């Protein structure tokens, strides 16, 4: 069992930055691929970014490449999502999730989820 808690969401103006954190319980954090997903009103949950357990590989949705950066600190059992140059269309609830298998791009492949944190970007 892994419990995930997101933090760092809030309201920011377009062009600004936010850093989301995802604190995980357990002692096997480094065995999980960590992902970030988001869901806006009326839309399906979509993939944002993922990072392998050893931090050797990262993956991004095309809409956030060059603006967002995922990272992790396994010693702290924490994953991060640095979001720069934010746009109003980034507004959504952001969720972190842990995947013990493969298929980082799909929420169906993730075993554990946080409750989400709201990110609102104003124009």
Coordinates of C-alpha atoms in Angstrom, one line a residue:
X1 CA 0.0 0.0 0.0
X2 CA 1.3 3.4 -1.0
X3 CA -0.3 6.7 0.0
X4 CA 0.3 9.8 -2.0
X5 CA -0.3 13.4 -1.0
X6 CA -0.1 16.3 -3.4
X7 CA 0.7 19.8 -2.5
X8 CA 1.7 23.1 -4.1
X9 CA -1.4 23.9 -6.2
X10 CA -3.0 27.3 -6.2
X11 CA -3.9 30.2 -8.4
X12 CA -1.3 31.8 -10.6
X13 CA -1.3 34.3 -13.5
X14 CA -0.5 33.3 -17.0
X15 CA 3.2 33.1 -17.5
X16 CA 3.8 32.3 -13.9
X17 CA 5.2 29.1 -12.2
X18 CA 4.2 26.6 -9.7
X19 CA 5.9 23.6 -8.2
X20 CA 3.8 20.6 -7.2
X21 CA 5.0 18.0 -4.8
X22 CA 3.9 14.5 -4.2
X23 CA 4.9 12.9 -0.9
X24 CA 4.7 9.1 -0.8
X25 CA 4.6 6.6 2.0
X26 CA 6.4 3.4 2.1
X27 CA 9.9 2.2 1.7
X28 CA 9.8 1.0 -1.9
X29 CA 9.2 4.4 -3.5
X30 CA 12.1 4.0 -5.9
X31 CA 10.5 0.9 -7.5
X32 CA 7.6 2.9 -8.9
X33 CA 7.3 5.0 -11.9
X34 CA 5.7 8.2 -10.8
X35 CA 3.2 10.1 -13.0
X36 CA 1.3 13.3 -13.1
X37 CA -2.1 13.5 -14.6
X38 CA -4.6 16.3 -14.8
X39 CA -8.3 16.6 -15.3
X40 CA -10.2 19.8 -16.4
X41 CA -13.9 20.2 -16.1
X42 CA -15.7 18.2 -18.9
X43 CA -12.6 16.4 -20.0
X44 CA -11.0 13.1 -19.4
X45 CA -8.0 12.6 -17.2
X46 CA -4.9 13.1 -19.3
X47 CA -1.3 12.3 -19.0
X48 CA 1.1 15.1 -18.2
X49 CA 4.5 13.6 -17.2
X50 CA 6.1 10.5 -15.8
X51 CA 9.5 9.6 -14.4
X52 CA 11.1 6.2 -13.9
X53 CA 12.0 4.9 -10.5
X54 CA 15.7 5.5 -11.0
X55 CA 15.0 8.9 -12.5
X56 CA 16.8 7.8 -15.7
X57 CA 13.9 8.5 -18.0
X58 CA 11.2 11.1 -18.2
X59 CA 8.2 11.4 -20.4
X60 CA 6.0 14.4 -21.2
X61 CA 2.8 15.2 -23.0
X62 CA 3.4 17.3 -26.0
X63 CA 1.3 20.1 -24.6
X64 CA 3.7 20.6 -21.7
X65 CA 7.1 19.8 -23.2
X66 CA 9.6 22.6 -22.7
X67 CA 7.5 24.1 -19.9
X68 CA 7.1 21.4 -17.3
X69 CA 9.8 19.3 -15.7
X70 CA 9.2 16.2 -13.6
X71 CA 11.8 15.1 -11.0
X72 CA 12.0 13.0 -7.9
X73 CA 14.0 12.7 -4.7
X74 CA 13.9 9.0 -3.7
X75 CA 15.6 9.8 -0.4
X76 CA 12.6 12.0 0.5
X77 CA 10.0 9.7 -1.1
X78 CA 8.8 12.7 -3.1
X79 CA 8.1 13.5 -6.7
X80 CA 7.8 17.0 -8.2
X81 CA 6.3 18.8 -11.1
X82 CA 7.8 22.1 -11.9
X83 CA 5.4 24.1 -14.1
X84 CA 6.7 27.2 -15.9
X85 CA 5.1 29.5 -18.4
X86 CA 1.7 28.5 -17.3
X87 CA -1.3 29.0 -19.5
X88 CA -5.0 29.2 -18.8
X89 CA -5.4 25.9 -20.5
X90 CA -3.3 24.3 -17.8
X91 CA -6.1 24.8 -15.4
X92 CA -7.1 21.5 -13.9
X93 CA -6.9 19.2 -10.9
X94 CA -3.5 17.7 -10.9
X95 CA -3.0 14.1 -9.6
X96 CA 0.1 12.2 -8.8
X97 CA 0.1 8.5 -9.2
X98 CA 2.4 5.5 -8.8
X99 CA 2.9 2.7 -11.3
X100 CA 4.4 -0.6 -10.5
X101 CA 4.3 -2.0 -14.0
X102 CA 4.5 -0.5 -17.5
X103 CA 2.4 1.9 -19.5
X104 CA 3.2 5.3 -18.0
X105 CA 0.9 7.1 -20.4
X106 CA -2.4 5.6 -19.2
X107 CA -4.1 6.2 -15.9
X108 CA -5.3 2.6 -16.1
X109 CA -1.8 1.3 -15.4
X110 CA -1.3 3.2 -12.2
X111 CA -1.8 1.5 -8.8
X112 CA -2.1 4.4 -6.4
X113 CA -3.4 7.9 -6.6
X114 CA -3.4 11.0 -4.6
X115 CA -6.5 13.0 -4.1
X116 CA -5.4 15.9 -6.4
X117 CA -4.5 19.5 -6.1
X118 CA -6.2 22.4 -7.9
X119 CA -4.1 24.5 -10.3
X120 CA -5.8 27.6 -11.7
X121 CA -4.2 29.8 -14.2
X122 CA -5.8 33.2 -14.8
X123 CA -5.4 35.3 -18.0

